Short mmCIF file of N, CA and C in Angstrom, two decimals:
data_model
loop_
_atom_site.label_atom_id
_atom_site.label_comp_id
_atom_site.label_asym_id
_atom_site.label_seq_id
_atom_site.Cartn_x
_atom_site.Cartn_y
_atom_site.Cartn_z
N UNK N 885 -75.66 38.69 -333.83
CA UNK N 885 -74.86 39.55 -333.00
C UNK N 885 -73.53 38.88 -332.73
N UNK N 886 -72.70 39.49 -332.86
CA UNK N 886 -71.59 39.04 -332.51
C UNK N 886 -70.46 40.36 -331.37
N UNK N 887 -70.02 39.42 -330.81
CA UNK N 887 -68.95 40.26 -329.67
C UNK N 887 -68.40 40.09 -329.29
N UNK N 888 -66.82 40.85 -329.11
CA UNK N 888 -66.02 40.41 -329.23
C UNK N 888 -64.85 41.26 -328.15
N UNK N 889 -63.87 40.85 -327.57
CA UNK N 889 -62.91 41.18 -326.81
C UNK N 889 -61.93 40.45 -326.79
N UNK N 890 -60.61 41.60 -326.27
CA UNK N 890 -59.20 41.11 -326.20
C UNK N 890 -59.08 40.94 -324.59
N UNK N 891 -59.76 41.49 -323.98
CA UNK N 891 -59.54 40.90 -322.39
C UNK N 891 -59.66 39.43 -322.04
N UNK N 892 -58.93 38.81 -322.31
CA UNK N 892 -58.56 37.45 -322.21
C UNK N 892 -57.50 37.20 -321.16
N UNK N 893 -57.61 36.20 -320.04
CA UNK N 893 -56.38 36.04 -319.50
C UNK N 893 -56.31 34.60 -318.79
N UNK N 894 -55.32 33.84 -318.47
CA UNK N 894 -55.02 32.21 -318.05
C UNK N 894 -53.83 31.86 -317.90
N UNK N 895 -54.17 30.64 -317.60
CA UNK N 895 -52.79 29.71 -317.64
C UNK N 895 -52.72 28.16 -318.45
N UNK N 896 -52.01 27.92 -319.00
CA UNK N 896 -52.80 26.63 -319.50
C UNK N 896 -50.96 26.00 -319.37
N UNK N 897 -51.08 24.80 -319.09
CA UNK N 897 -49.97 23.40 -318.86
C UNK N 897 -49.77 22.41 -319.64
N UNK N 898 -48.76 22.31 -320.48
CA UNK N 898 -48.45 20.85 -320.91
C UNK N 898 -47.34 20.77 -320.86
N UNK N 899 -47.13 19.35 -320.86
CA UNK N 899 -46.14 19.00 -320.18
C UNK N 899 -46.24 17.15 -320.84
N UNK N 900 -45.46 16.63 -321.93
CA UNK N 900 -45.10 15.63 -322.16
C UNK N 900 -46.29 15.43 -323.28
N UNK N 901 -46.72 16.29 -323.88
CA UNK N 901 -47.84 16.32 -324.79
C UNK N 901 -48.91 15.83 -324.11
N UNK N 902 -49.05 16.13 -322.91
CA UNK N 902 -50.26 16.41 -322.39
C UNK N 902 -50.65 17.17 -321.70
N UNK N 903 -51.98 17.88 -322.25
CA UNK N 903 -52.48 19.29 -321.77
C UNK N 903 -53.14 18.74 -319.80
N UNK N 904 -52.58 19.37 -319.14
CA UNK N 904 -52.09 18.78 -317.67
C UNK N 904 -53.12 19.79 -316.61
N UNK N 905 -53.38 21.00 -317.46
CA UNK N 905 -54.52 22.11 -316.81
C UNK N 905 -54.82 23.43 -317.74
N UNK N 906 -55.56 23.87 -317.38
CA UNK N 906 -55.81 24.80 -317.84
C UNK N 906 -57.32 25.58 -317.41
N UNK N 907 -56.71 27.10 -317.76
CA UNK N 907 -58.08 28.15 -316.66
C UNK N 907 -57.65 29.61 -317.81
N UNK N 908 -59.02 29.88 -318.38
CA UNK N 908 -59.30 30.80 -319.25
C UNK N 908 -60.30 31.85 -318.43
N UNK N 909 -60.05 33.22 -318.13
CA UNK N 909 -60.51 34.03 -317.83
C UNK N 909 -61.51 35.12 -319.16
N UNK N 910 -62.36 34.97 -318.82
CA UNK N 910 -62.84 36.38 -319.88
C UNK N 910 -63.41 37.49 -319.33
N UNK N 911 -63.39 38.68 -319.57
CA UNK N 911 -63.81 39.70 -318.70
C UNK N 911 -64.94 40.35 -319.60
N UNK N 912 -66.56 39.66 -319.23
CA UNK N 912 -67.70 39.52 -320.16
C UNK N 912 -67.87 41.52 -320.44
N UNK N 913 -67.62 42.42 -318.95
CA UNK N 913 -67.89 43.75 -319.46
C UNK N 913 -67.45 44.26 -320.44
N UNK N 914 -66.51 43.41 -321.12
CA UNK N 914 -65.61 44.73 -322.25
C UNK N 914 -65.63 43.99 -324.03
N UNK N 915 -66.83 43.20 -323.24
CA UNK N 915 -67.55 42.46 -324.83
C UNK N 915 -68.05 43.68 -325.71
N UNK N 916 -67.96 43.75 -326.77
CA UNK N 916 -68.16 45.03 -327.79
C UNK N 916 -68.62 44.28 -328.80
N UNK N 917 -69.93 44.86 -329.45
CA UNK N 917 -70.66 44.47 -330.75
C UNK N 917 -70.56 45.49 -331.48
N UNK N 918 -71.43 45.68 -332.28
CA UNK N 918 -71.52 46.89 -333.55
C UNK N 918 -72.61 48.09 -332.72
N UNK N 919 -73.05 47.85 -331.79
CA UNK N 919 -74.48 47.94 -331.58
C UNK N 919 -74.20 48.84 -329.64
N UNK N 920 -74.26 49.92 -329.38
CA UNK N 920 -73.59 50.40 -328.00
C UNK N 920 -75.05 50.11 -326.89
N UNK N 921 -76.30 50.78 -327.65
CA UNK N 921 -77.35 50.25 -326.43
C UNK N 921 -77.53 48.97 -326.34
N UNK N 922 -76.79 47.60 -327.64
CA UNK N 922 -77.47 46.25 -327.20
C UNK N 922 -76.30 46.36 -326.52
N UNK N 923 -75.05 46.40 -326.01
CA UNK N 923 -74.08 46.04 -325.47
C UNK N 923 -74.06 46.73 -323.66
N UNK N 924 -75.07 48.05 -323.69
CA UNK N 924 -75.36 48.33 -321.99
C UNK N 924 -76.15 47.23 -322.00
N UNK N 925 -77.27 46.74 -322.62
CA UNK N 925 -78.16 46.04 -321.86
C UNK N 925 -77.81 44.54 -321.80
N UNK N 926 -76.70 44.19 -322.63
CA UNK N 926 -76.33 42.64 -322.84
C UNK N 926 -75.46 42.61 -320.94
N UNK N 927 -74.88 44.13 -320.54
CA UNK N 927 -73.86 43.86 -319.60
C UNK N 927 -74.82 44.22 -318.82
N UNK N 928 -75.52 45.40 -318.33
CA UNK N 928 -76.73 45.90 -317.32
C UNK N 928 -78.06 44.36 -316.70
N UNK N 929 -78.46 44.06 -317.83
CA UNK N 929 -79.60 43.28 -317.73
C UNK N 929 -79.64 41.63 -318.28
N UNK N 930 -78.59 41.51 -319.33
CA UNK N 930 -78.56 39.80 -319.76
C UNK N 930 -77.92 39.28 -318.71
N UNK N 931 -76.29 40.17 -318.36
CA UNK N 931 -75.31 39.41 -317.79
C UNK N 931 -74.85 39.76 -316.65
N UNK N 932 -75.71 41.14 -316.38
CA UNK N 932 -75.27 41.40 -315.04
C UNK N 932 -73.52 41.51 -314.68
N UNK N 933 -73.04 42.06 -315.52
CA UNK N 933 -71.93 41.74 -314.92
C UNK N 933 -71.10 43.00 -314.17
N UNK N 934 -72.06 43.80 -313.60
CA UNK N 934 -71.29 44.61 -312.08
C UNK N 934 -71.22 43.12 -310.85
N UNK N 935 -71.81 42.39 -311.37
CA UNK N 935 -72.17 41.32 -310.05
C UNK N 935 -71.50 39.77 -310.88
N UNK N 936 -71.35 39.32 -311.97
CA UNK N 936 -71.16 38.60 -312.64
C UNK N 936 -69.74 39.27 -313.65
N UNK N 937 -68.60 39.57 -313.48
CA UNK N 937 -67.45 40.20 -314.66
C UNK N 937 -66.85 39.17 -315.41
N UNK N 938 -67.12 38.04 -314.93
CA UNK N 938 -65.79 37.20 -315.66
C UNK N 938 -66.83 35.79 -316.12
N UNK N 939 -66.50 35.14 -317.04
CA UNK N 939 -66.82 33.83 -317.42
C UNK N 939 -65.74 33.11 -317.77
N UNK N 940 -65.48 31.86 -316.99
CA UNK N 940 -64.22 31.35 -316.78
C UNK N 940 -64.62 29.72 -317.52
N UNK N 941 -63.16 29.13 -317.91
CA UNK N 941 -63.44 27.97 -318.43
C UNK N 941 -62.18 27.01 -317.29
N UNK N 942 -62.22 26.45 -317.01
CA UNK N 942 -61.33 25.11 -316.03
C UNK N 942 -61.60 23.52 -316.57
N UNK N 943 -60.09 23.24 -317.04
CA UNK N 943 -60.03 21.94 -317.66
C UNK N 943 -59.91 20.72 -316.74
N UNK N 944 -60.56 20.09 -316.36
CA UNK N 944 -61.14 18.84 -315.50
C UNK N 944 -60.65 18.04 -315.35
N UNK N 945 -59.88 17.42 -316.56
CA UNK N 945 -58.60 16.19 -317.12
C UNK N 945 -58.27 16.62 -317.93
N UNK N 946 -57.46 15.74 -318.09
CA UNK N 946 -55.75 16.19 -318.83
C UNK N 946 -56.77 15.50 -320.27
N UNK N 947 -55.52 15.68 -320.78
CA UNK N 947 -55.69 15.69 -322.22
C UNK N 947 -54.38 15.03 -323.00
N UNK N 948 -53.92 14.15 -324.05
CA UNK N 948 -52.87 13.51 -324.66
C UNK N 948 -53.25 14.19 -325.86
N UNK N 949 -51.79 15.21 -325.86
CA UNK N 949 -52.00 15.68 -327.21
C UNK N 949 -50.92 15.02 -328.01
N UNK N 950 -51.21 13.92 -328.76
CA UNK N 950 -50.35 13.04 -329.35
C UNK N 950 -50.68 13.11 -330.67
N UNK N 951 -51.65 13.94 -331.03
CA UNK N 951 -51.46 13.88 -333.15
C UNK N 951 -51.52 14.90 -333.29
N UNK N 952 -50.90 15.97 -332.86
CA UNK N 952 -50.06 17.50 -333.30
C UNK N 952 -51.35 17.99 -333.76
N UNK N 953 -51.38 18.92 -335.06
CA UNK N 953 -52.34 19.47 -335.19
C UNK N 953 -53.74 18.69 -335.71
N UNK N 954 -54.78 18.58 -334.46
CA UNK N 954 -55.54 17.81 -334.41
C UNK N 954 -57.13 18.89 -334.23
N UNK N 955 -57.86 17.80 -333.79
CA UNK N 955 -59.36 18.09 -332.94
C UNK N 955 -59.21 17.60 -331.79
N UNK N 956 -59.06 18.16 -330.62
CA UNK N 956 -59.31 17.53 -329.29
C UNK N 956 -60.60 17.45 -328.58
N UNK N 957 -60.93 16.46 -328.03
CA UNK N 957 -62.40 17.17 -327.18
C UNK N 957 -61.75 17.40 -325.71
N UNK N 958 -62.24 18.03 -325.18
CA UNK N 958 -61.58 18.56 -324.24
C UNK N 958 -62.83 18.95 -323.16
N UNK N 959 -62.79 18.50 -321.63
CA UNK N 959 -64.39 18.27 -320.62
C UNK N 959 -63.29 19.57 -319.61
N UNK N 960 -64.32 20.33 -319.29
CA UNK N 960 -64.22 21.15 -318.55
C UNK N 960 -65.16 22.11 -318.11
N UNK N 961 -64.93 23.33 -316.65
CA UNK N 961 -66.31 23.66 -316.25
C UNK N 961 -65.56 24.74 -316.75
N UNK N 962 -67.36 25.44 -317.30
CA UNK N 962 -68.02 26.04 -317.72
C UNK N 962 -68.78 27.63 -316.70
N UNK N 963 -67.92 28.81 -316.25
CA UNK N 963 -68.77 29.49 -315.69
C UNK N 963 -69.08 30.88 -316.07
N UNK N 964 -70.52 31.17 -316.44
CA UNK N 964 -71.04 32.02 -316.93
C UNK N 964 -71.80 32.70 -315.94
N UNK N 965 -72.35 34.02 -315.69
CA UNK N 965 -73.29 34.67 -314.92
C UNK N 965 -73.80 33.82 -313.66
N UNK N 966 -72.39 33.35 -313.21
CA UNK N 966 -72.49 32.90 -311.62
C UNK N 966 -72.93 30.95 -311.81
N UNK N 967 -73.06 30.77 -313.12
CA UNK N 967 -73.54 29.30 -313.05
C UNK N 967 -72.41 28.50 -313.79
N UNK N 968 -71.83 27.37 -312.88
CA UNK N 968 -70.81 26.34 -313.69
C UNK N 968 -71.62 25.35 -314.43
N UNK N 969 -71.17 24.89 -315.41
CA UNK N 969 -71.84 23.21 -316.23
C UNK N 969 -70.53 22.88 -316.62
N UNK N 970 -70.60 21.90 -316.71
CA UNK N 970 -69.78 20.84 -317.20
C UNK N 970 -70.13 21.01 -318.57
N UNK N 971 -68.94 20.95 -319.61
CA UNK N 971 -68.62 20.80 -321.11
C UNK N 971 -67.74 20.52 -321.62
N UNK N 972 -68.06 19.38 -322.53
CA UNK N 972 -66.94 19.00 -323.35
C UNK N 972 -67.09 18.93 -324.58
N UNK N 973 -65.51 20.33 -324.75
CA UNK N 973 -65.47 20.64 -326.48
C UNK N 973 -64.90 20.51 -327.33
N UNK N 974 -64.94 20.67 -328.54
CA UNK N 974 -63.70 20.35 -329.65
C UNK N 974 -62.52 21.56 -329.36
N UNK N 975 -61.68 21.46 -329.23
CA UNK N 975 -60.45 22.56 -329.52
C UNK N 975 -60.01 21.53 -330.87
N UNK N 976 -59.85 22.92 -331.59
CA UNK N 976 -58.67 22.66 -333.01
C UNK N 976 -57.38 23.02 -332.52
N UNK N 977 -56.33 22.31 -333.08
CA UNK N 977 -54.85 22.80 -332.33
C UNK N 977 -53.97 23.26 -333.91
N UNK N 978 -53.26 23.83 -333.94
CA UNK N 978 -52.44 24.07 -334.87
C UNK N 978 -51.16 24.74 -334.49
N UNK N 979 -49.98 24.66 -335.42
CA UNK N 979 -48.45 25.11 -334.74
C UNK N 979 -48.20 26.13 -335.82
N UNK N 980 -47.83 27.51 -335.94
CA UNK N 980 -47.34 28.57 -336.60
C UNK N 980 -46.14 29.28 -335.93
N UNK N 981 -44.98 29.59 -336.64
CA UNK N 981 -44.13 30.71 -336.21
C UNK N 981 -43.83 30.15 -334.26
N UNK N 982 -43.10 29.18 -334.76
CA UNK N 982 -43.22 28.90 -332.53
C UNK N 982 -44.37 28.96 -332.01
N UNK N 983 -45.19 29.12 -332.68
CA UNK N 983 -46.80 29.30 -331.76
C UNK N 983 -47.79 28.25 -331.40
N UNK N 984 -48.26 27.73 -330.52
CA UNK N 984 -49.67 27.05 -330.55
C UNK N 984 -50.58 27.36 -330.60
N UNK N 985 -51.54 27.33 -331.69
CA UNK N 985 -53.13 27.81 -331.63
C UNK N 985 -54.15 27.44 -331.32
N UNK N 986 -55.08 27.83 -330.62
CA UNK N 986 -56.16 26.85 -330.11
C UNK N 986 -57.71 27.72 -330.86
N UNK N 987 -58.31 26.70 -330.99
CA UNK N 987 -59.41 27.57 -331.57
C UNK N 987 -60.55 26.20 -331.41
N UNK N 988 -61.55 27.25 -330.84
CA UNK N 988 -62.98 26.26 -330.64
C UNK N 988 -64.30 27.31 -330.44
N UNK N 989 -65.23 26.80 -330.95
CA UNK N 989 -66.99 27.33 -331.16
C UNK N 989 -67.75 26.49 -329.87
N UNK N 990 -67.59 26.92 -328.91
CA UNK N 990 -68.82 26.79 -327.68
C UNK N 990 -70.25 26.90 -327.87
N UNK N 991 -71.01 26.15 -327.59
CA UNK N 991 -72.31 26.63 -327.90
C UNK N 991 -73.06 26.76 -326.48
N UNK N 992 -73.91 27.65 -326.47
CA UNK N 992 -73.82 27.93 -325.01
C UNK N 992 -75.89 28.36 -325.28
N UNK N 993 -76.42 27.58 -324.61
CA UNK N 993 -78.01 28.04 -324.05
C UNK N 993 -77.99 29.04 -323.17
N UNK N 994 -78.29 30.52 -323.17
CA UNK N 994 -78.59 31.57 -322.13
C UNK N 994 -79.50 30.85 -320.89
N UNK N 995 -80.47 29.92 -321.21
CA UNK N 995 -81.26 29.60 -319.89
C UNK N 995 -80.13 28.98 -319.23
N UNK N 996 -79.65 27.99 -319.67
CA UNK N 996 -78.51 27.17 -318.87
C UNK N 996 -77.82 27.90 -317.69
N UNK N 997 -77.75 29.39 -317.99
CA UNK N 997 -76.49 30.03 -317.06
C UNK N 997 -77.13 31.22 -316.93
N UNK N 998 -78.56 30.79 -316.26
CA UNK N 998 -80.00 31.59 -315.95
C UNK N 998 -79.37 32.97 -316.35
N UNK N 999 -79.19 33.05 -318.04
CA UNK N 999 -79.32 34.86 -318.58
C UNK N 999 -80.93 34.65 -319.46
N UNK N 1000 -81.25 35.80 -319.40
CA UNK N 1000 -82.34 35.96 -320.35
C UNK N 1000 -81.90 36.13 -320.89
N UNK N 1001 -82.21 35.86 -322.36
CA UNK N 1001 -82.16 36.08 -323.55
C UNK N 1001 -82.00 37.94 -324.28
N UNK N 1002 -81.54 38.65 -324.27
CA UNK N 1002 -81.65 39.91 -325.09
C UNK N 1002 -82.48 40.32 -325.63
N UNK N 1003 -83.57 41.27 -325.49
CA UNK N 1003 -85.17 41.44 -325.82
C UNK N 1003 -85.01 43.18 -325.79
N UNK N 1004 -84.77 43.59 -326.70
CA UNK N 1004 -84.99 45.23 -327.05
C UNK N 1004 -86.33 45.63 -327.43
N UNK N 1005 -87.09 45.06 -327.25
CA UNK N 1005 -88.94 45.33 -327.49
C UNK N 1005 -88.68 44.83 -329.67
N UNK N 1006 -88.30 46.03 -330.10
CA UNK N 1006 -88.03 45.47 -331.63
C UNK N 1006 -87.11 44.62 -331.88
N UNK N 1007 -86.18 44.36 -331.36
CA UNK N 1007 -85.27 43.02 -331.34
C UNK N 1007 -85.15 42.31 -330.41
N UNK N 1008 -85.44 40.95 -330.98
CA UNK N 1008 -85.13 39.78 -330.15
C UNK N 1008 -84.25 38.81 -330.31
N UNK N 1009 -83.47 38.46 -329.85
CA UNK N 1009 -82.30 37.68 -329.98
C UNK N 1009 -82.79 36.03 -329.22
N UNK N 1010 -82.02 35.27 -330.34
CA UNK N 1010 -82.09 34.03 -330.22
C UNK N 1010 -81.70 33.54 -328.76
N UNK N 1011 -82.42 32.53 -328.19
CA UNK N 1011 -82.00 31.89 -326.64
C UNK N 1011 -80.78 31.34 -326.64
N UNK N 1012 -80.01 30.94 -327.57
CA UNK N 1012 -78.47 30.39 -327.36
C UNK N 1012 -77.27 31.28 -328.18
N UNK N 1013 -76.49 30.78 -327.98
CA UNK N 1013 -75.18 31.81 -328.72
C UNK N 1013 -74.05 30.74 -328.98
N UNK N 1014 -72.61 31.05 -329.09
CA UNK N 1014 -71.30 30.51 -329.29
C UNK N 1014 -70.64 31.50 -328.58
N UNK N 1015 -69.91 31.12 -327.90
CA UNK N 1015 -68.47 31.81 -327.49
C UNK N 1015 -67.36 31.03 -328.35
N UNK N 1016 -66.94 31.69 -329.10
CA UNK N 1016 -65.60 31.58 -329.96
C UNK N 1016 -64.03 31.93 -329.36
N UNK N 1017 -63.54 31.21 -330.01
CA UNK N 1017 -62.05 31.59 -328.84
C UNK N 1017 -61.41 30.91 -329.63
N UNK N 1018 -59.72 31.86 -329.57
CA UNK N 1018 -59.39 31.56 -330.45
C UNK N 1018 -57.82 32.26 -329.71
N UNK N 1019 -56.80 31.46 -329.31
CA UNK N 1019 -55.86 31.71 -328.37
C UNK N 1019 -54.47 31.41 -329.24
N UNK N 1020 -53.55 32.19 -329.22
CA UNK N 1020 -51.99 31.84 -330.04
C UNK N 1020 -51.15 31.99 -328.89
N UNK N 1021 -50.28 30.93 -328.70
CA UNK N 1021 -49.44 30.59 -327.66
C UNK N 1021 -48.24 30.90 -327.82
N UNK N 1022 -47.14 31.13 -326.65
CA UNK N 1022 -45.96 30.96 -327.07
C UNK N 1022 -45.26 30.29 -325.75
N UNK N 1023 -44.43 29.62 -325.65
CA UNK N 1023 -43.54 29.23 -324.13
C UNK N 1023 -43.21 30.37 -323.50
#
């Protein structure tokens, strides 16, 4: 399963090639798969999100981005269906057209951020996932 949205929103800081903050908003209701009844019940019953809308990421420490287009790991919280964790991930960085790109594969356990797992009686979906993200910048 995969799903996907443009409701994305933040702020992110650097300042002397170092990433100084940063806060990624996602707005989990307007996640869209191929699939319209797994997507009521992923928002109704996995994620709850009349009560849970947003899964947010907040960067913890800074970061020295000193070898341009790199791999960074990057520690920051983590909040999904009302639960924060601490994680630290790879961001890929790359520069296009004035742009900065950020791109990183989250791997994320549903128990961790007490969701059940997705259970349609004939389909069952695996206990963990990725949140993918994948952000083009401009000043």
């Amino acid at each position: 399963m995969t799903g996907r949205t443009k409701k994305v929103s933040g702020n992110i800081v650097v300042k002397n090639k170092t990433l100084e903050s940063a806060t990624i908003n996602l707005k989990v209701a307007d996640i869209k798969t191929d699939a319209s009844k797994r997507d009521d019940y992923f928002r109704t019953k996995a994620l709850e999100t009349s009560k849970y809308p947003d899964a947010t990421f907040v960067l913890s420490q800074p970061v020295k981005l000193d070898k341009g287009a790199a791999t960074y790991n990057v520690t920051g919280t983590m909040m999904i269906h009302g639960v924060k964790k601490t994680l630290t991930i790879p961001i890929k960085t790359g520069y296009q057209n004035q742009r900065v790109q950020l791109a990183s594969s989250i791997p994320v356990t549903f128990k961790d951020f007490n969701v059940n797992a997705p259970s349609l009686g004939f389909v069952k979906v695996e206990d963990h996932g990725k949140v993918e993200v994948f952000l083009s910048l401009t000043k």
